[in-house]
PDB file of C-alpha atoms in Angstrom:
ATOM      1  CA  MET A 149      21.393 -70.005  23.288  1.00  0.00           C
ATOM      2  CA  SER A 150      17.962 -71.026  21.958  1.00  0.00           C
ATOM      3  CA  ARG A 151      17.427 -72.130  18.347  1.00  0.00           C
ATOM      4  CA  ARG A 152      15.388 -68.985  17.739  1.00  0.00           C
ATOM      5  CA  CYS A 153      18.179 -66.752  19.055  1.00  0.00           C
ATOM      6  CA  ASN A 154      20.676 -68.665  16.933  1.00  0.00           C
ATOM      7  CA  ALA A 155      18.564 -68.066  13.817  1.00  0.00           C
ATOM      8  CA  GLY A 156      18.232 -64.393  14.707  1.00  0.00           C
ATOM      9  CA  LEU A 157      21.982 -63.963  15.137  1.00  0.00           C
ATOM     10  CA  ARG A 158      22.689 -65.706  11.842  1.00  0.00           C
ATOM     11  CA  GLU A 159      20.351 -63.309  10.036  1.00  0.00           C
ATOM     12  CA  ALA A 160      21.918 -60.360  11.858  1.00  0.00           C
ATOM     13  CA  ILE A 161      25.393 -61.493  10.775  1.00  0.00           C
ATOM     14  CA  ILE A 162      24.300 -61.570   7.134  1.00  0.00           C
ATOM     15  CA  GLN A 163      22.628 -58.158   7.332  1.00  0.00           C
ATOM     16  CA  THR A 164      25.557 -56.567   9.156  1.00  0.00           C
ATOM     17  CA  SER A 165      28.048 -58.079   6.735  1.00  0.00           C
ATOM     18  CA  LEU A 166      26.074 -56.664   3.827  1.00  0.00           C
ATOM     19  CA  GLU A 167      26.075 -53.223   5.450  1.00  0.00           C
ATOM     20  CA  LEU A 168      29.810 -53.309   6.177  1.00  0.00           C
ATOM     21  CA  GLY A 169      30.659 -54.592   2.730  1.00  0.00           C
ATOM     22  CA  SER A 170      28.581 -51.861   1.105  1.00  0.00           C
ATOM     23  CA  GLN A 171      30.300 -49.215   3.244  1.00  0.00           C
ATOM     24  CA  LEU A 172      33.894 -50.474   3.296  1.00  0.00           C
ATOM     25  CA  GLY A 173      34.224 -52.975   0.465  1.00  0.00           C
ATOM     26  CA  GLU A 174      35.383 -56.558   0.795  1.00  0.00           C
ATOM     27  CA  ASP A 175      38.743 -55.629   2.309  1.00  0.00           C
ATOM     28  CA  GLY A 176      36.933 -53.788   5.094  1.00  0.00           C
ATOM     29  CA  LEU A 177      34.689 -56.753   5.801  1.00  0.00           C
ATOM     30  CA  THR A 178      36.358 -58.719   8.598  1.00  0.00           C
ATOM     31  CA  MET A 179      35.108 -61.168  11.193  1.00  0.00           C
ATOM     32  CA  ARG A 180      36.331 -58.839  13.932  1.00  0.00           C
ATOM     33  CA  GLY A 181      34.545 -55.879  12.370  1.00  0.00           C
ATOM     34  CA  ILE A 182      31.290 -57.810  12.023  1.00  0.00           C
ATOM     35  CA  ALA A 183      31.470 -58.964  15.647  1.00  0.00           C
ATOM     36  CA  SER A 184      32.223 -55.427  16.834  1.00  0.00           C
ATOM     37  CA  ARG A 185      29.312 -53.956  14.898  1.00  0.00           C
ATOM     38  CA  LEU A 186      26.972 -56.581  16.354  1.00  0.00           C
ATOM     39  CA  GLY A 187      28.378 -56.259  19.880  1.00  0.00           C
ATOM     40  CA  VAL A 188      29.148 -59.959  20.161  1.00  0.00           C
ATOM     41  CA  SER A 189      32.325 -62.010  20.419  1.00  0.00           C
ATOM     42  CA  ALA A 190      34.108 -63.427  17.383  1.00  0.00           C
ATOM     43  CA  THR A 191      33.421 -66.838  18.879  1.00  0.00           C
ATOM     44  CA  ALA A 192      29.698 -66.235  18.440  1.00  0.00           C
ATOM     45  CA  LEU A 193      30.260 -65.584  14.720  1.00  0.00           C
ATOM     46  CA  TYR A 194      32.266 -68.779  14.276  1.00  0.00           C
ATOM     47  CA  GLN A 195      29.369 -70.765  15.711  1.00  0.00           C
ATOM     48  CA  HIS A 196      27.462 -69.837  12.541  1.00  0.00           C
ATOM     49  CA  PHE A 197      30.118 -69.223   9.870  1.00  0.00           C
ATOM     50  CA  GLU A 198      33.558 -70.786   9.695  1.00  0.00           C
ATOM     51  CA  SER A 199      35.108 -67.894   7.758  1.00  0.00           C
ATOM     52  CA  LYS A 200      34.497 -64.659   5.871  1.00  0.00           C
ATOM     53  CA  ALA A 201      34.294 -66.752   2.695  1.00  0.00           C
ATOM     54  CA  SER A 202      31.328 -68.669   4.085  1.00  0.00           C
ATOM     55  CA  ILE A 203      29.611 -65.378   4.981  1.00  0.00           C
ATOM     56  CA  LEU A 204      30.175 -64.097   1.440  1.00  0.00           C
ATOM     57  CA  ARG A 205      28.660 -67.274   0.064  1.00  0.00           C
ATOM     58  CA  GLU A 206      25.565 -66.735   2.198  1.00  0.00           C
ATOM     59  CA  ILE A 207      25.405 -63.093   1.107  1.00  0.00           C
ATOM     60  CA  ARG A 208      25.373 -64.261  -2.496  1.00  0.00           C
ATOM     61  CA  VAL A 209      22.443 -66.595  -1.881  1.00  0.00           C
ATOM     62  CA  TYR A 210      20.617 -63.835   0.017  1.00  0.00           C
ATOM     63  CA  GLY A 211      21.447 -61.311  -2.706  1.00  0.00           C
ATOM     64  CA  ILE A 212      20.028 -63.550  -5.429  1.00  0.00           C
ATOM     65  CA  ASP A 213      16.746 -63.566  -3.505  1.00  0.00           C
ATOM     66  CA  LEU A 214      16.806 -59.760  -3.386  1.00  0.00           C
ATOM     67  CA  LEU A 215      17.493 -59.573  -7.121  1.00  0.00           C
ATOM     68  CA  TYR A 216      14.608 -61.912  -7.863  1.00  0.00           C
ATOM     69  CA  ASP A 217      12.318 -59.845  -5.641  1.00  0.00           C
ATOM     70  CA  ALA A 218      13.352 -56.757  -7.633  1.00  0.00           C
ATOM     71  CA  LEU A 219      12.564 -58.397 -10.987  1.00  0.00           C
ATOM     72  CA  SER A 220       9.412 -60.363 -10.214  1.00  0.00           C
ATOM     73  CA  PRO A 221       6.948 -57.415 -10.078  1.00  0.00           C
ATOM     74  CA  ALA A 222       7.498 -56.923 -13.817  1.00  0.00           C
ATOM     75  CA  LEU A 223       6.030 -60.385 -14.387  1.00  0.00           C
ATOM     76  CA  GLN A 224       3.056 -59.718 -12.154  1.00  0.00           C
ATOM     77  CA  GLN A 225       1.869 -56.589 -13.941  1.00  0.00           C
ATOM     78  CA  GLU A 226      -0.512 -56.796 -16.891  1.00  0.00           C
ATOM     79  CA  LEU A 227       1.885 -55.410 -19.480  1.00  0.00           C
ATOM     80  CA  ASP A 228       2.508 -56.346 -23.087  1.00  0.00           C
ATOM     81  CA  PRO A 229       5.538 -58.633 -23.551  1.00  0.00           C
ATOM     82  CA  ILE A 230       7.751 -55.876 -24.920  1.00  0.00           C
ATOM     83  CA  GLU A 231       7.118 -53.575 -21.965  1.00  0.00           C
ATOM     84  CA  THR A 232       7.533 -56.501 -19.560  1.00  0.00           C
ATOM     85  CA  MET A 233      10.995 -57.140 -20.962  1.00  0.00           C
ATOM     86  CA  ARG A 234      11.864 -53.443 -20.731  1.00  0.00           C
ATOM     87  CA  GLN A 235      10.728 -53.403 -17.112  1.00  0.00           C
ATOM     88  CA  ILE A 236      12.835 -56.458 -16.263  1.00  0.00           C
ATOM     89  CA  ALA A 237      15.932 -54.874 -17.806  1.00  0.00           C
ATOM     90  CA  ARG A 238      15.365 -51.541 -16.037  1.00  0.00           C
ATOM     91  CA  ARG A 239      14.704 -53.221 -12.696  1.00  0.00           C
ATOM     92  CA  TYR A 240      17.885 -55.251 -13.079  1.00  0.00           C
ATOM     93  CA  ILE A 241      19.904 -52.108 -13.782  1.00  0.00           C
ATOM     94  CA  ASP A 242      18.281 -50.242 -10.884  1.00  0.00           C
ATOM     95  CA  PHE A 243      19.167 -53.110  -8.549  1.00  0.00           C
ATOM     96  CA  ALA A 244      22.785 -53.090  -9.708  1.00  0.00           C
ATOM     97  CA  ARG A 245      23.073 -49.321  -9.347  1.00  0.00           C
ATOM     98  CA  ASP A 246      21.421 -49.249  -5.905  1.00  0.00           C
ATOM     99  CA  ASN A 247      23.471 -52.188  -4.570  1.00  0.00           C
ATOM    100  CA  LYS A 248      26.901 -51.773  -6.152  1.00  0.00           C
ATOM    101  CA  TRP A 249      28.926 -53.863  -3.730  1.00  0.00           C
ATOM    102  CA  LEU A 250      26.327 -56.625  -3.480  1.00  0.00           C
ATOM    103  CA  TYR A 251      26.068 -56.709  -7.274  1.00  0.00           C
ATOM    104  CA  SER A 252      29.841 -57.111  -7.555  1.00  0.00           C
ATOM    105  CA  VAL A 253      29.678 -60.025  -5.104  1.00  0.00           C
ATOM    106  CA  LEU A 254      26.854 -61.638  -7.075  1.00  0.00           C
ATOM    107  CA  MET A 255      28.131 -61.150 -10.613  1.00  0.00           C
ATOM    108  CA  GLU A 256      31.839 -60.370 -10.539  1.00  0.00           C
ATOM    109  CA  HIS A 257      33.208 -62.822  -7.959  1.00  0.00           C
ATOM    110  CA  ASP A 258      33.986 -66.457  -8.698  1.00  0.00           C
ATOM    111  CA  GLN A 259      30.978 -68.536  -9.603  1.00  0.00           C
ATOM    112  CA  LEU A 260      29.145 -70.511  -6.975  1.00  0.00           C
ATOM    113  CA  GLU A 261      30.205 -74.138  -6.757  1.00  0.00           C
ATOM    114  CA  TRP A 262      27.014 -75.474  -8.309  1.00  0.00           C
ATOM    115  CA  THR A 263      28.065 -79.101  -7.844  1.00  0.00           C
ATOM    116  CA  GLU A 264      28.181 -78.554  -4.091  1.00  0.00           C
ATOM    117  CA  LEU A 265      24.662 -77.107  -3.878  1.00  0.00           C
ATOM    118  CA  ALA A 266      21.478 -79.005  -3.118  1.00  0.00           C
ATOM    119  CA  PRO A 267      18.821 -79.070  -5.880  1.00  0.00           C
ATOM    120  CA  GLU A 268      16.632 -76.592  -4.001  1.00  0.00           C
ATOM    121  CA  GLU A 269      19.600 -74.207  -3.637  1.00  0.00           C
ATOM    122  CA  ILE A 270      20.296 -74.408  -7.366  1.00  0.00           C
ATOM    123  CA  SER A 271      16.647 -73.716  -8.166  1.00  0.00           C
ATOM    124  CA  ARG A 272      16.681 -70.742  -5.797  1.00  0.00           C
ATOM    125  CA  GLY A 273      19.877 -69.397  -7.336  1.00  0.00           C
ATOM    126  CA  LEU A 274      18.507 -69.580 -10.868  1.00  0.00           C
ATOM    127  CA  ARG A 275      15.227 -67.784 -10.172  1.00  0.00           C
ATOM    128  CA  PRO A 276      16.324 -64.415 -11.661  1.00  0.00           C
ATOM    129  CA  LEU A 277      17.332 -66.103 -14.915  1.00  0.00           C
ATOM    130  CA  HIS A 278      14.106 -68.105 -14.932  1.00  0.00           C
ATOM    131  CA  ALA A 279      12.202 -64.810 -14.631  1.00  0.00           C
ATOM    132  CA  VAL A 280      13.851 -63.576 -17.824  1.00  0.00           C
ATOM    133  CA  ARG A 281      13.165 -66.875 -19.568  1.00  0.00           C
ATOM    134  CA  GLN A 282       9.534 -66.720 -18.505  1.00  0.00           C
ATOM    135  CA  ALA A 283       9.151 -63.235 -19.951  1.00  0.00           C
ATOM    136  CA  MET A 284      10.847 -64.318 -23.181  1.00  0.00           C
ATOM    137  CA  ALA A 285       8.569 -67.362 -23.449  1.00  0.00           C
ATOM    138  CA  GLN A 286       5.458 -65.263 -22.880  1.00  0.00           C
ATOM    139  CA  GLY A 287       6.579 -62.861 -25.581  1.00  0.00           C
ATOM    140  CA  LYS A 288       7.138 -65.690 -28.037  1.00  0.00           C
ATOM    141  CA  GLU A 289       3.698 -67.139 -27.311  1.00  0.00           C
ATOM    142  CA  ALA A 290       2.181 -63.705 -27.941  1.00  0.00           C
ATOM    143  CA  GLY A 291       4.028 -63.369 -31.246  1.00  0.00           C
ATOM    144  CA  ALA A 292       6.067 -60.376 -30.076  1.00  0.00           C
ATOM    145  CA  TRP A 293       9.487 -61.717 -31.090  1.00  0.00           C
ATOM    146  CA  ARG A 294      11.058 -62.821 -34.337  1.00  0.00           C
ATOM    147  CA  ASP A 295      10.192 -66.367 -35.394  1.00  0.00           C
ATOM    148  CA  ASP A 296      13.811 -67.483 -35.131  1.00  0.00           C
ATOM    149  CA  ILE A 297      14.195 -66.450 -31.477  1.00  0.00           C
ATOM    150  CA  ASN A 298      15.667 -69.132 -29.230  1.00  0.00           C
ATOM    151  CA  ILE A 299      14.326 -68.530 -25.718  1.00  0.00           C
ATOM    152  CA  GLU A 300      17.415 -69.803 -23.910  1.00  0.00           C
ATOM    153  CA  LEU A 301      19.889 -67.835 -26.024  1.00  0.00           C
ATOM    154  CA  ALA A 302      17.747 -64.699 -26.012  1.00  0.00           C
ATOM    155  CA  ALA A 303      17.482 -64.724 -22.220  1.00  0.00           C
ATOM    156  CA  PHE A 304      21.263 -65.086 -21.948  1.00  0.00           C
ATOM    157  CA  GLN A 305      21.791 -62.366 -24.568  1.00  0.00           C
ATOM    158  CA  LEU A 306      19.657 -59.911 -22.601  1.00  0.00           C
ATOM    159  CA  TRP A 307      21.391 -60.736 -19.317  1.00  0.00           C
ATOM    160  CA  ALA A 308      24.879 -60.472 -20.827  1.00  0.00           C
ATOM    161  CA  SER A 309      24.087 -57.110 -22.430  1.00  0.00           C
ATOM    162  CA  VAL A 310      22.497 -55.591 -19.344  1.00  0.00           C
ATOM    163  CA  HIS A 311      25.212 -56.992 -17.058  1.00  0.00           C
ATOM    164  CA  GLY A 312      27.854 -55.370 -19.241  1.00  0.00           C
ATOM    165  CA  LEU A 313      26.215 -51.971 -18.899  1.00  0.00           C
ATOM    166  CA  CYS A 314      25.816 -52.399 -15.124  1.00  0.00           C
ATOM    167  CA  SER A 315      29.489 -53.281 -14.699  1.00  0.00           C
ATOM    168  CA  LEU A 316      30.639 -50.329 -16.794  1.00  0.00           C
ATOM    169  CA  LEU A 317      28.419 -47.908 -14.877  1.00  0.00           C
ATOM    170  CA  ASN A 318      29.297 -49.302 -11.442  1.00  0.00           C
ATOM    171  CA  ASN A 319      33.014 -49.240 -12.205  1.00  0.00           C
ATOM    172  CA  GLY A 320      32.868 -45.620 -13.348  1.00  0.00           C
ATOM    173  CA  ARG A 321      33.763 -46.371 -16.967  1.00  0.00           C
ATOM    174  CA  PHE A 322      30.951 -44.098 -18.182  1.00  0.00           C
ATOM    175  CA  ASN A 323      30.852 -40.537 -16.815  1.00  0.00           C
ATOM    176  CA  GLU A 324      30.562 -36.943 -17.922  1.00  0.00           C
ATOM    177  CA  GLN A 325      34.342 -36.576 -18.331  1.00  0.00           C
ATOM    178  CA  HIS A 326      34.914 -39.670 -20.477  1.00  0.00           C
ATOM    179  CA  PRO A 327      36.795 -38.587 -23.633  1.00  0.00           C
ATOM    180  CA  ALA A 328      35.007 -41.005 -25.960  1.00  0.00           C
ATOM    181  CA  PHE A 329      31.686 -41.716 -24.223  1.00  0.00           C
ATOM    182  CA  PRO A 330      30.683 -38.738 -22.088  1.00  0.00           C
ATOM    183  CA  VAL A 331      27.414 -39.507 -20.303  1.00  0.00           C
ATOM    184  CA  PRO A 332      25.747 -36.355 -18.976  1.00  0.00           C
ATOM    185  CA  ASP A 333      22.416 -38.119 -18.393  1.00  0.00           C
ATOM    186  CA  GLU A 334      22.568 -41.693 -17.089  1.00  0.00           C
ATOM    187  CA  LYS A 335      18.792 -42.203 -17.260  1.00  0.00           C
ATOM    188  CA  SER A 336      18.679 -41.344 -20.967  1.00  0.00           C
ATOM    189  CA  LEU A 337      21.582 -43.703 -21.636  1.00  0.00           C
ATOM    190  CA  ILE A 338      19.793 -46.547 -19.827  1.00  0.00           C
ATOM    191  CA  ASP A 339      16.517 -45.885 -21.640  1.00  0.00           C
ATOM    192  CA  VAL A 340      18.197 -45.960 -25.064  1.00  0.00           C
ATOM    193  CA  PHE A 341      20.227 -49.052 -24.135  1.00  0.00           C
ATOM    194  CA  VAL A 342      17.236 -51.000 -22.839  1.00  0.00           C
ATOM    195  CA  ASP A 343      15.107 -50.068 -25.834  1.00  0.00           C
ATOM    196  CA  GLY A 344      17.866 -51.238 -28.167  1.00  0.00           C
ATOM    197  CA  CYS A 345      18.263 -54.547 -26.325  1.00  0.00           C
ATOM    198  CA  VAL A 346      14.550 -55.324 -26.549  1.00  0.00           C
ATOM    199  CA  ARG A 347      14.197 -54.200 -30.168  1.00  0.00           C
ATOM    200  CA  ALA A 348      16.808 -56.783 -31.126  1.00  0.00           C
ATOM    201  CA  PHE A 349      14.169 -59.471 -30.488  1.00  0.00           C
ATOM    202  CA  LEU A 350      11.410 -57.868 -32.546  1.00  0.00           C
ATOM    203  CA  GLU A 351      10.232 -58.655 -36.045  1.00  0.00           C
TER     204      GLU A 351
END
């Protein structure tokens, strides 16, 4: 098999695994099922990935790229810092809601083994967080935030808050029937939540 065909099959394995995982969950994601969906032998899969765990690791790296691609347009628009931060938070939530299984793999599985990654892989994996830091730094330079804002802590605070909401929504903890927190309108909840998160950084 040519190098080009090998590269194409590797990409197809990742894409197919993502599709199967999204449809069936992690328990339904098997090497046999991936091979069957692709119409190849299991041996062909093992030429590229030694196990399902190695496929999941690659999905996480690929998923981080997708998350960054979802966030980065907010930095490219000519918006004021406050609206930029709102856009980043909303785009993050939209990504999590549109890609529930992938989001769980990215944010709710065990952490990546950072010590085993090459420097370029670490840099690639941290790009979404760097996007938030960049937006926070731009806001501080523009005088949008409180004087005591620490960029690193503020970026983590925003991520932790938004991640918490995403996990609760994706796991069905908020719904119309909830006895304490009935949510008839998810969009309104997200708008109020995001606005509150960003206002916490203001003067």
